[in-house]
Every structure is written in structure tokens, then in C-alpha cells.
mmCIF file of C-alpha atoms in Angstrom:
data_model
loop_
_atom_site.group_PDB
_atom_site.id
_atom_site.type_symbol
_atom_site.label_atom_id
_atom_site.label_comp_id
_atom_site.label_asym_id
_atom_site.label_seq_id
_atom_site.Cartn_x
_atom_site.Cartn_y
_atom_site.Cartn_z
ATOM 1 C CA UNK A 1 201.070 -77.851 -7.699
ATOM 2 C CA UNK A 2 198.568 -80.131 -5.961
ATOM 3 C CA UNK A 3 196.564 -78.590 -3.118
ATOM 4 C CA UNK A 4 194.202 -80.254 -0.659
ATOM 5 C CA UNK A 5 191.946 -78.327 1.713
ATOM 6 C CA UNK A 6 189.330 -79.349 4.238
ATOM 7 C CA UNK A 7 186.898 -77.581 6.518
ATOM 8 C CA UNK A 8 184.891 -79.203 9.314
ATOM 9 C CA UNK A 9 182.249 -77.162 11.090
ATOM 10 C CA UNK A 10 180.101 -77.953 14.120
ATOM 11 C CA UNK A 11 177.314 -75.649 15.242
ATOM 12 C CA UNK A 12 174.986 -75.955 18.208
ATOM 13 C CA UNK A 13 171.998 -73.720 18.877
ATOM 14 C CA UNK A 14 169.436 -73.356 21.656
ATOM 15 C CA UNK A 15 167.396 -70.318 20.585
ATOM 16 C CA UNK A 16 165.400 -68.247 23.038
ATOM 17 C CA UNK A 17 163.387 -65.066 22.516
ATOM 18 C CA UNK A 18 162.801 -63.595 25.976
ATOM 19 C CA UNK A 19 161.057 -60.478 24.687
ATOM 20 C CA UNK A 20 158.535 -62.468 22.624
ATOM 21 C CA UNK A 21 157.969 -64.914 25.498
ATOM 22 C CA UNK A 22 156.634 -62.097 27.685
ATOM 23 C CA UNK A 23 153.792 -61.352 25.291
ATOM 24 C CA UNK A 24 152.759 -64.819 24.122
ATOM 25 C CA UNK A 25 152.628 -68.397 25.327
ATOM 26 C CA UNK A 26 154.089 -69.849 22.121
ATOM 27 C CA UNK A 27 157.806 -70.319 21.470
ATOM 28 C CA UNK A 28 158.739 -68.327 18.361
ATOM 29 C CA UNK A 29 162.521 -68.680 18.651
ATOM 30 C CA UNK A 30 162.940 -71.921 16.693
ATOM 31 C CA UNK A 31 164.023 -75.457 17.516
ATOM 32 C CA UNK A 32 167.263 -76.290 19.345
ATOM 33 C CA UNK A 33 169.712 -78.619 17.658
ATOM 34 C CA UNK A 34 173.122 -79.008 16.081
ATOM 35 C CA UNK A 35 174.767 -79.555 12.718
ATOM 36 C CA UNK A 36 177.938 -81.080 11.269
ATOM 37 C CA UNK A 37 179.339 -80.179 7.874
ATOM 38 C CA UNK A 38 182.464 -81.134 5.918
ATOM 39 C CA UNK A 39 183.782 -79.497 2.749
ATOM 40 C CA UNK A 40 186.950 -80.946 1.258
ATOM 41 C CA UNK A 41 188.644 -80.115 -2.032
ATOM 42 C CA UNK A 42 191.532 -81.136 -4.242
ATOM 43 C CA UNK A 43 192.942 -78.821 -6.932
ATOM 44 C CA UNK A 44 195.703 -79.171 -9.500
ATOM 45 C CA UNK A 45 197.471 -76.052 -10.783
ATOM 46 C CA UNK A 46 199.638 -76.127 -13.892
ATOM 47 C CA UNK A 47 201.674 -73.239 -15.336
ATOM 48 C CA UNK A 48 203.075 -73.155 -18.865
ATOM 49 C CA UNK A 49 204.986 -70.793 -21.187
ATOM 50 C CA UNK A 50 206.962 -69.037 -18.422
ATOM 51 C CA UNK A 51 203.796 -68.869 -16.303
ATOM 52 C CA UNK A 52 201.876 -66.966 -18.962
ATOM 53 C CA UNK A 53 199.255 -69.726 -19.010
ATOM 54 C CA UNK A 54 197.721 -70.983 -15.781
ATOM 55 C CA UNK A 55 195.208 -73.824 -15.538
ATOM 56 C CA UNK A 56 193.507 -74.842 -12.287
ATOM 57 C CA UNK A 57 191.184 -77.856 -12.119
ATOM 58 C CA UNK A 58 189.479 -78.943 -8.926
ATOM 59 C CA UNK A 59 186.919 -81.189 -7.288
ATOM 60 C CA UNK A 60 185.071 -80.738 -3.990
ATOM 61 C CA UNK A 61 183.121 -83.058 -1.731
ATOM 62 C CA UNK A 62 180.262 -81.803 0.461
ATOM 63 C CA UNK A 63 178.547 -83.471 3.424
ATOM 64 C CA UNK A 64 176.240 -82.221 6.152
ATOM 65 C CA UNK A 65 174.015 -83.692 8.848
ATOM 66 C CA UNK A 66 171.530 -81.633 10.846
ATOM 67 C CA UNK A 67 169.577 -82.575 13.973
ATOM 68 C CA UNK A 68 166.703 -80.676 15.557
ATOM 69 C CA UNK A 69 164.979 -81.284 18.879
ATOM 70 C CA UNK A 70 161.248 -81.026 19.448
ATOM 71 C CA UNK A 71 161.733 -79.864 23.032
ATOM 72 C CA UNK A 72 158.087 -79.857 24.112
ATOM 73 C CA UNK A 73 157.645 -76.097 23.899
ATOM 74 C CA UNK A 74 154.279 -74.881 22.628
ATOM 75 C CA UNK A 75 154.369 -74.047 18.917
ATOM 76 C CA UNK A 76 151.852 -73.828 16.101
ATOM 77 C CA UNK A 77 153.698 -76.519 14.132
ATOM 78 C CA UNK A 78 155.745 -79.413 15.486
ATOM 79 C CA UNK A 79 158.578 -81.277 13.774
ATOM 80 C CA UNK A 80 157.591 -83.874 11.177
ATOM 81 C CA UNK A 81 161.192 -85.138 11.104
ATOM 82 C CA UNK A 82 164.176 -84.310 13.288
ATOM 83 C CA UNK A 83 167.176 -85.364 11.177
ATOM 84 C CA UNK A 84 168.477 -84.644 7.698
ATOM 85 C CA UNK A 85 171.731 -85.351 5.870
ATOM 86 C CA UNK A 86 173.070 -85.007 2.359
ATOM 87 C CA UNK A 87 176.288 -85.374 0.374
ATOM 88 C CA UNK A 88 177.372 -84.383 -3.119
ATOM 89 C CA UNK A 89 180.283 -83.311 -5.327
ATOM 90 C CA UNK A 90 181.298 -80.153 -7.134
ATOM 91 C CA UNK A 91 184.028 -79.469 -9.682
ATOM 92 C CA UNK A 92 185.671 -76.575 -11.501
ATOM 93 C CA UNK A 93 188.002 -75.661 -14.363
ATOM 94 C CA UNK A 94 189.685 -72.259 -14.756
ATOM 95 C CA UNK A 95 192.116 -70.983 -17.405
ATOM 96 C CA UNK A 96 194.087 -67.708 -17.347
ATOM 97 C CA UNK A 97 196.339 -66.414 -20.141
ATOM 98 C CA UNK A 98 198.708 -63.426 -19.942
ATOM 99 C CA UNK A 99 198.720 -61.722 -23.329
ATOM 100 C CA UNK A 100 201.073 -58.922 -22.209
ATOM 101 C CA UNK A 101 203.659 -59.261 -19.456
ATOM 102 C CA UNK A 102 205.923 -56.364 -18.364
ATOM 103 C CA UNK A 103 205.759 -54.405 -21.596
ATOM 104 C CA UNK A 104 206.580 -50.735 -21.042
ATOM 105 C CA UNK A 105 204.007 -49.223 -18.635
ATOM 106 C CA UNK A 106 201.720 -52.276 -18.931
ATOM 107 C CA UNK A 107 202.638 -54.654 -16.133
ATOM 108 C CA UNK A 108 200.219 -57.280 -17.372
ATOM 109 C CA UNK A 109 197.111 -57.830 -19.486
ATOM 110 C CA UNK A 110 195.362 -61.176 -19.074
ATOM 111 C CA UNK A 111 192.148 -62.883 -20.127
ATOM 112 C CA UNK A 112 190.481 -65.665 -18.188
ATOM 113 C CA UNK A 113 187.530 -68.015 -18.257
ATOM 114 C CA UNK A 114 186.093 -70.705 -16.052
ATOM 115 C CA UNK A 115 183.368 -73.188 -15.287
ATOM 116 C CA UNK A 116 182.159 -74.356 -11.873
ATOM 117 C CA UNK A 117 179.535 -76.810 -10.683
ATOM 118 C CA UNK A 118 178.715 -75.639 -7.157
ATOM 119 C CA UNK A 119 176.216 -76.416 -4.416
ATOM 120 C CA UNK A 120 174.513 -74.643 -1.541
ATOM 121 C CA UNK A 121 173.098 -76.846 1.173
ATOM 122 C CA UNK A 122 169.944 -75.634 2.938
ATOM 123 C CA UNK A 123 170.299 -74.151 6.398
ATOM 124 C CA UNK A 124 168.859 -75.647 9.575
ATOM 125 C CA UNK A 125 165.974 -73.172 9.637
ATOM 126 C CA UNK A 126 165.172 -73.863 5.970
ATOM 127 C CA UNK A 127 164.931 -77.596 6.697
ATOM 128 C CA UNK A 128 163.259 -77.651 10.124
ATOM 129 C CA UNK A 129 161.544 -74.262 10.227
ATOM 130 C CA UNK A 130 160.822 -72.456 13.485
ATOM 131 C CA UNK A 131 157.509 -74.041 14.491
ATOM 132 C CA UNK A 132 155.709 -70.733 14.035
ATOM 133 C CA UNK A 133 156.064 -69.078 10.645
ATOM 134 C CA UNK A 134 158.130 -71.685 8.787
ATOM 135 C CA UNK A 135 157.119 -75.337 8.549
ATOM 136 C CA UNK A 136 159.441 -78.328 8.558
ATOM 137 C CA UNK A 137 160.769 -79.449 5.157
ATOM 138 C CA UNK A 138 163.176 -82.389 5.797
ATOM 139 C CA UNK A 139 163.334 -83.412 2.124
ATOM 140 C CA UNK A 140 164.634 -80.051 0.929
ATOM 141 C CA UNK A 141 167.337 -80.564 -1.699
ATOM 142 C CA UNK A 142 170.512 -78.461 -2.081
ATOM 143 C CA UNK A 143 170.705 -75.772 -4.750
ATOM 144 C CA UNK A 144 172.942 -76.754 -7.682
ATOM 145 C CA UNK A 145 174.472 -74.240 -10.040
ATOM 146 C CA UNK A 146 176.511 -74.388 -13.247
ATOM 147 C CA UNK A 147 178.526 -71.187 -13.435
ATOM 148 C CA UNK A 148 180.306 -69.811 -16.511
ATOM 149 C CA UNK A 149 182.627 -66.813 -16.225
ATOM 150 C CA UNK A 150 184.895 -64.813 -18.540
ATOM 151 C CA UNK A 151 186.942 -61.712 -17.924
ATOM 152 C CA UNK A 152 190.056 -59.608 -18.379
ATOM 153 C CA UNK A 153 192.624 -57.921 -16.114
ATOM 154 C CA UNK A 154 194.886 -54.937 -16.773
ATOM 155 C CA UNK A 155 197.708 -53.620 -14.561
ATOM 156 C CA UNK A 156 199.376 -50.336 -15.518
ATOM 157 C CA UNK A 157 202.144 -48.654 -13.556
ATOM 158 C CA UNK A 158 203.833 -45.251 -13.439
ATOM 159 C CA UNK A 159 201.348 -43.395 -15.611
ATOM 160 C CA UNK A 160 200.814 -39.616 -15.295
ATOM 161 C CA UNK A 161 199.395 -38.611 -11.881
ATOM 162 C CA UNK A 162 199.056 -42.249 -10.779
ATOM 163 C CA UNK A 163 201.475 -44.771 -9.346
ATOM 164 C CA UNK A 164 199.542 -47.900 -10.317
ATOM 165 C CA UNK A 165 196.158 -48.801 -11.830
ATOM 166 C CA UNK A 166 194.362 -52.154 -11.754
ATOM 167 C CA UNK A 167 191.226 -52.771 -13.854
ATOM 168 C CA UNK A 168 189.218 -55.974 -13.969
ATOM 169 C CA UNK A 169 186.067 -56.954 -15.845
ATOM 170 C CA UNK A 170 184.128 -60.185 -15.299
ATOM 171 C CA UNK A 171 181.041 -61.509 -17.075
ATOM 172 C CA UNK A 172 179.010 -64.344 -15.552
ATOM 173 C CA UNK A 173 176.221 -66.676 -16.606
ATOM 174 C CA UNK A 174 174.740 -68.869 -13.857
ATOM 175 C CA UNK A 175 172.213 -71.668 -14.313
ATOM 176 C CA UNK A 176 170.679 -72.847 -11.035
ATOM 177 C CA UNK A 177 168.514 -75.900 -10.364
ATOM 178 C CA UNK A 178 166.310 -76.663 -7.333
ATOM 179 C CA UNK A 179 166.412 -73.074 -6.108
ATOM 180 C CA UNK A 180 165.104 -72.709 -2.561
ATOM 181 C CA UNK A 181 162.172 -70.318 -2.072
ATOM 182 C CA UNK A 182 159.883 -69.274 0.753
ATOM 183 C CA UNK A 183 156.410 -67.757 0.470
ATOM 184 C CA UNK A 184 156.895 -65.140 3.179
ATOM 185 C CA UNK A 185 153.657 -63.238 2.579
ATOM 186 C CA UNK A 186 151.343 -66.206 3.196
ATOM 187 C CA UNK A 187 148.860 -65.958 6.066
ATOM 188 C CA UNK A 188 149.645 -69.459 7.364
ATOM 189 C CA UNK A 189 153.003 -71.121 8.130
ATOM 190 C CA UNK A 190 154.711 -72.313 4.936
ATOM 191 C CA UNK A 191 157.861 -74.385 4.414
ATOM 192 C CA UNK A 192 160.845 -73.557 2.243
ATOM 193 C CA UNK A 193 160.578 -75.463 -1.022
ATOM 194 C CA UNK A 194 162.568 -76.359 -4.143
ATOM 195 C CA UNK A 195 161.018 -74.908 -7.253
ATOM 196 C CA UNK A 196 161.942 -73.551 -10.668
ATOM 197 C CA UNK A 197 165.548 -73.012 -11.672
ATOM 198 C CA UNK A 198 166.881 -69.568 -12.471
ATOM 199 C CA UNK A 199 169.176 -67.890 -14.974
ATOM 200 C CA UNK A 200 171.495 -65.120 -13.805
ATOM 201 C CA UNK A 201 173.484 -62.943 -16.173
ATOM 202 C CA UNK A 202 175.561 -59.900 -15.416
ATOM 203 C CA UNK A 203 178.964 -58.341 -15.067
ATOM 204 C CA UNK A 204 181.361 -56.960 -12.475
ATOM 205 C CA UNK A 205 183.787 -54.055 -12.777
ATOM 206 C CA UNK A 206 186.613 -53.657 -10.293
ATOM 207 C CA UNK A 207 189.151 -50.826 -10.170
ATOM 208 C CA UNK A 208 191.904 -49.998 -7.695
ATOM 209 C CA UNK A 209 194.271 -47.037 -7.905
ATOM 210 C CA UNK A 210 197.479 -46.275 -6.028
ATOM 211 C CA UNK A 211 197.603 -42.499 -6.384
ATOM 212 C CA UNK A 212 200.966 -42.440 -4.612
ATOM 213 C CA UNK A 213 202.673 -44.362 -1.842
ATOM 214 C CA UNK A 214 200.207 -42.952 0.719
ATOM 215 C CA UNK A 215 196.759 -42.834 -0.954
ATOM 216 C CA UNK A 216 194.739 -45.677 -2.520
ATOM 217 C CA UNK A 217 191.264 -45.666 -4.089
ATOM 218 C CA UNK A 218 188.950 -48.556 -5.013
ATOM 219 C CA UNK A 219 185.644 -49.057 -6.808
ATOM 220 C CA UNK A 220 183.449 -52.073 -7.555
ATOM 221 C CA UNK A 221 180.162 -52.361 -9.472
ATOM 222 C CA UNK A 222 177.913 -55.385 -10.019
ATOM 223 C CA UNK A 223 174.957 -55.410 -12.404
ATOM 224 C CA UNK A 224 172.868 -58.548 -12.751
ATOM 225 C CA UNK A 225 169.534 -59.974 -13.832
ATOM 226 C CA UNK A 226 168.083 -63.110 -12.196
ATOM 227 C CA UNK A 227 164.971 -64.667 -13.766
ATOM 228 C CA UNK A 228 162.966 -67.887 -13.541
ATOM 229 C CA UNK A 229 163.781 -70.359 -16.333
ATOM 230 C CA UNK A 230 160.420 -72.140 -16.395
ATOM 231 C CA UNK A 231 156.934 -71.926 -14.910
ATOM 232 C CA UNK A 232 155.650 -73.477 -11.680
ATOM 233 C CA UNK A 233 151.930 -72.841 -11.571
ATOM 234 C CA UNK A 234 151.579 -74.568 -8.201
ATOM 235 C CA UNK A 235 153.428 -71.638 -6.620
ATOM 236 C CA UNK A 236 152.271 -68.970 -9.069
ATOM 237 C CA UNK A 237 155.646 -68.613 -10.786
ATOM 238 C CA UNK A 238 155.701 -67.823 -14.501
ATOM 239 C CA UNK A 239 158.655 -68.125 -16.848
ATOM 240 C CA UNK A 240 160.913 -65.075 -17.142
ATOM 241 C CA UNK A 241 159.922 -63.385 -13.851
ATOM 242 C CA UNK A 242 162.522 -61.436 -11.876
ATOM 243 C CA UNK A 243 163.426 -63.385 -8.727
ATOM 244 C CA UNK A 244 162.529 -61.447 -5.550
ATOM 245 C CA UNK A 245 164.885 -60.266 -2.833
ATOM 246 C CA UNK A 246 168.004 -60.128 -5.006
ATOM 247 C CA UNK A 247 169.582 -56.717 -5.781
ATOM 248 C CA UNK A 248 170.177 -56.005 -9.457
ATOM 249 C CA UNK A 249 172.730 -53.208 -8.950
ATOM 250 C CA UNK A 250 175.174 -52.502 -6.151
ATOM 251 C CA UNK A 251 178.454 -50.604 -5.809
ATOM 252 C CA UNK A 252 181.302 -50.253 -3.325
ATOM 253 C CA UNK A 253 183.698 -47.339 -2.907
ATOM 254 C CA UNK A 254 186.853 -47.020 -0.848
ATOM 255 C CA UNK A 255 189.590 -44.526 0.006
ATOM 256 C CA UNK A 256 192.627 -45.218 2.157
ATOM 257 C CA UNK A 257 195.489 -43.218 3.593
ATOM 258 C CA UNK A 258 198.410 -45.257 4.899
ATOM 259 C CA UNK A 259 201.962 -44.621 5.956
ATOM 260 C CA UNK A 260 204.739 -46.951 7.104
ATOM 261 C CA UNK A 261 207.628 -46.493 9.505
ATOM 262 C CA UNK A 262 205.607 -43.854 11.357
ATOM 263 C CA UNK A 263 207.610 -42.416 14.284
ATOM 264 C CA UNK A 264 209.428 -45.745 14.646
ATOM 265 C CA UNK A 265 210.581 -48.427 12.223
ATOM 266 C CA UNK A 266 208.085 -51.209 11.369
ATOM 267 C CA UNK A 267 205.137 -49.080 12.533
ATOM 268 C CA UNK A 268 202.159 -48.876 10.161
ATOM 269 C CA UNK A 269 199.130 -46.552 10.264
ATOM 270 C CA UNK A 270 196.013 -46.705 8.068
ATOM 271 C CA UNK A 271 192.890 -44.536 7.918
ATOM 272 C CA UNK A 272 190.106 -45.685 5.576
ATOM 273 C CA UNK A 273 186.599 -44.844 4.344
ATOM 274 C CA UNK A 274 184.258 -47.414 2.779
ATOM 275 C CA UNK A 275 180.861 -46.816 1.168
ATOM 276 C CA UNK A 276 178.220 -49.216 -0.137
ATOM 277 C CA UNK A 277 175.279 -48.502 -2.414
ATOM 278 C CA UNK A 278 172.472 -50.965 -3.203
ATOM 279 C CA UNK A 279 169.741 -50.034 -5.670
ATOM 280 C CA UNK A 280 166.123 -50.772 -4.866
ATOM 281 C CA UNK A 281 164.883 -54.278 -5.675
ATOM 282 C CA UNK A 282 161.623 -56.178 -5.592
ATOM 283 C CA UNK A 283 160.138 -57.633 -2.424
ATOM 284 C CA UNK A 284 158.177 -60.288 -4.325
ATOM 285 C CA UNK A 285 158.073 -61.657 -7.881
ATOM 286 C CA UNK A 286 158.083 -58.848 -10.426
ATOM 287 C CA UNK A 287 154.857 -59.331 -12.379
ATOM 288 C CA UNK A 288 154.154 -55.745 -13.455
ATOM 289 C CA UNK A 289 155.972 -52.468 -14.129
ATOM 290 C CA UNK A 290 153.384 -50.798 -11.891
ATOM 291 C CA UNK A 291 154.439 -52.945 -8.955
ATOM 292 C CA UNK A 292 155.442 -50.542 -6.203
ATOM 293 C CA UNK A 293 156.335 -52.780 -3.243
ATOM 294 C CA UNK A 294 160.116 -52.606 -3.322
ATOM 295 C CA UNK A 295 162.973 -52.708 -0.840
ATOM 296 C CA UNK A 296 164.416 -49.153 -0.817
ATOM 297 C CA UNK A 297 167.878 -48.303 -2.071
ATOM 298 C CA UNK A 298 170.555 -47.664 0.539
ATOM 299 C CA UNK A 299 173.874 -45.854 0.884
ATOM 300 C CA UNK A 300 176.011 -46.607 3.943
ATOM 301 C CA UNK A 301 179.477 -45.422 4.967
ATOM 302 C CA UNK A 302 182.107 -46.882 7.287
ATOM 303 C CA UNK A 303 185.154 -45.240 8.862
ATOM 304 C CA UNK A 304 188.096 -47.099 10.317
ATOM 305 C CA UNK A 305 191.618 -46.809 11.628
ATOM 306 C CA UNK A 306 194.343 -49.438 11.936
ATOM 307 C CA UNK A 307 197.642 -49.252 13.779
ATOM 308 C CA UNK A 308 200.313 -51.950 13.861
ATOM 309 C CA UNK A 309 203.796 -52.332 15.299
ATOM 310 C CA UNK A 310 206.617 -54.888 15.228
ATOM 311 C CA UNK A 311 206.247 -55.440 11.456
ATOM 312 C CA UNK A 312 202.502 -56.133 11.828
ATOM 313 C CA UNK A 313 202.986 -58.740 14.558
ATOM 314 C CA UNK A 314 200.693 -56.692 16.816
ATOM 315 C CA UNK A 315 197.832 -54.681 15.287
ATOM 316 C CA UNK A 316 194.753 -52.816 16.498
ATOM 317 C CA UNK A 317 191.726 -51.896 14.410
ATOM 318 C CA UNK A 318 188.729 -49.701 15.249
ATOM 319 C CA UNK A 319 185.773 -49.238 12.888
ATOM 320 C CA UNK A 320 182.489 -47.320 12.904
ATOM 321 C CA UNK A 321 180.044 -49.035 10.557
ATOM 322 C CA UNK A 322 177.178 -47.055 9.042
ATOM 323 C CA UNK A 323 178.446 -43.961 10.884
ATOM 324 C CA UNK A 324 175.660 -41.814 9.401
ATOM 325 C CA UNK A 325 173.152 -44.209 11.032
ATOM 326 C CA UNK A 326 170.927 -44.439 7.949
ATOM 327 C CA UNK A 327 168.053 -46.905 7.800
ATOM 328 C CA UNK A 328 168.902 -49.971 5.702
ATOM 329 C CA UNK A 329 166.696 -52.905 4.745
ATOM 330 C CA UNK A 330 167.746 -56.440 3.905
ATOM 331 C CA UNK A 331 165.859 -59.155 1.998
ATOM 332 C CA UNK A 332 162.147 -59.471 2.812
ATOM 333 C CA UNK A 333 162.321 -55.887 4.048
ATOM 334 C CA UNK A 334 164.036 -56.788 7.332
ATOM 335 C CA UNK A 335 165.731 -53.851 9.016
ATOM 336 C CA UNK A 336 169.524 -54.139 9.329
ATOM 337 C CA UNK A 337 171.516 -52.754 12.282
ATOM 338 C CA UNK A 338 172.249 -49.032 12.354
ATOM 339 C CA UNK A 339 175.449 -47.431 13.574
ATOM 340 C CA UNK A 340 177.824 -49.987 15.086
ATOM 341 C CA UNK A 341 181.289 -49.924 16.633
ATOM 342 C CA UNK A 342 183.830 -52.716 16.298
ATOM 343 C CA UNK A 343 187.400 -53.172 17.463
ATOM 344 C CA UNK A 344 189.913 -55.958 16.998
ATOM 345 C CA UNK A 345 193.365 -56.738 18.362
ATOM 346 C CA UNK A 346 195.546 -59.301 16.551
ATOM 347 C CA UNK A 347 198.849 -60.798 17.608
ATOM 348 C CA UNK A 348 200.823 -62.945 15.144
ATOM 349 C CA UNK A 349 203.639 -65.229 16.262
#
């Protein structure tokens, strides 16, 4: 099977910070501008041995162009360049082999492995800054990563007390070049910059359980270590330091109650609970075990309900995110939103 996909995205922004404008004469909201980006990919999937072996090879093309406008507003720093563009290619190879297929209670047991050369283009703020705290860096290069993965999957059905069990384990080894950094604790405006590459190693565990036809449980854990691969004395980075602002341990939990044909035929109802835990991680480069400036751990919970009719042609969802309204911090210690309410209505033709 040959598959082609393409995504074109256009974004326009004219930032304004009315609250900050009342207390200062400088514009701290960033530069207006727009961006175009195109990601297109071609993949070839082959299946052999009664679909026990699956091989997927692919290639992707990336392009973006970004424009910023020095609109005459008062800022500490002005634009040194107002346009940037870049293009590159990525590629991947993935192999999956079913060792057991529909043998007694074991629905399947498979092993898999893959390689991917991927890219992340810098954002508009990373390239042009905001004129206040982040300087312009028009020559910023995209991050490039060579990713190696290996794992196994197990599906078991109709075992005592459980209807179905899915277990998955994945190991990853990621080598990144031209990683983008920002010295956020400097006293003067600094640009984003490309510096030392990093090495990330870790694993993921994923489990989902159908207790019966009404109740489902899920669990996910990620443990990782991300370190600098070489030294960059110009920015005070030594080899083997833990990269800041990246969690090393996080987990997700979920429980769901669902029932179909409720009251009427083709009516579906779902009530779910989701929880997320992130362990504490370092605000800046980890240079000492006595270092105590960390971003605190967090545990948030979401509650939601979904109701659909006409065989899911019309559905309504309502969710309360972080319903305990706990304080949560993101990278660089930025505070994330507290309790939030969201609703969505979807109609499918």
C-alpha cells in the first residue's frame, strides 16, 4: 500500500498585551507577522507471511517561511532581519513481526523496531524574538534527530476477571543535533541559539484493560534521561549534564464507564476520569546534587462525560480539566491554567 499525505498551514498573528501596555511604554507582546509551512510524506507498507510481518518505509519533505513586521512600536530590541525560510527531508523505516497470532487466550504477541530521521523547525518567536526579552535569531537552524526504537506488544483475551488485556513496552534512543536553547535567567535580552546535541534514553509502558463490556482502565508511564553529548564552554554547558525543563518521569491514568444502546438503539454514553502525574524536574542545567531550584511535581485530574446518538453521528462532550484546581507549573516555571471547562458538539455526515 502506497500512501501520500500533505499538510499546509498558514498562521497570522498580531499580538497585543493590553494589561502590560497600561503600566509601561514598551510593547512586550511580540512582533506581528505570518508563517507558511508544508509537510508532505510518502510511505510504502508491505505485509508478508499472512500479515505476520509488516514493513513501513517513508520519506517526508519539510518547508516553512516566516515573516515578521517591525511595526514601529517601542521595544528594547528591534528586528535585525524580518524573513526566514528553510527546507529539509526526513525518512523512516519500521518493522513489526507477529510471533504469536490467535493462539489460545493470546490474541497476539509482536515485536517491533524502527528508525526515524526527524526535524523540528524553530517557531516564529524563537527566530524573531519578542523585542523585549528574546532577541532576533534569523539564522537559527532546525533541530535534527536520529531516533531508534524497539518494543513488544501483547494482547490477551478472556482471562480470569478480565475481558481483554493489552500490554506494550517501548525503548527509545534519540540522538539530537543543533538543539535549540534559551538562556532564560540572563539579565539582558538573549536570543534562542543552536548548541550542543543531546542523547535521550528511556522507555514507555502502556497498559489498557477491558474489565468487562462496561468498564475500561488504562495506564501509561514514561521514564527518560536527556543529557548533553558534548561541551559548549561559550554557554557554560559541560558534557553529560541533564538538559533543563524536560521531565524525567511522568504517568497517566484513566478509568472509563461506557454503555451502548442506552434507552434507545444506537445511543452511547461514556463517563471517564483521567489523571496525570509529572515528577519534579530541573529548571536549569543540573550541575550539582545539591541544586534545589526545581519545577515541582504535579498531579492533575480531569472528569468528562460524552453522549452520542444516531450511531455516533451526533455527539456531545463536556469535560472539567484539573477539577481539583491544583497549581501546576510548566517549563521555565510558568504557571499553567487551573480548573477549566470545555464542551464540544460534533456532527458527522
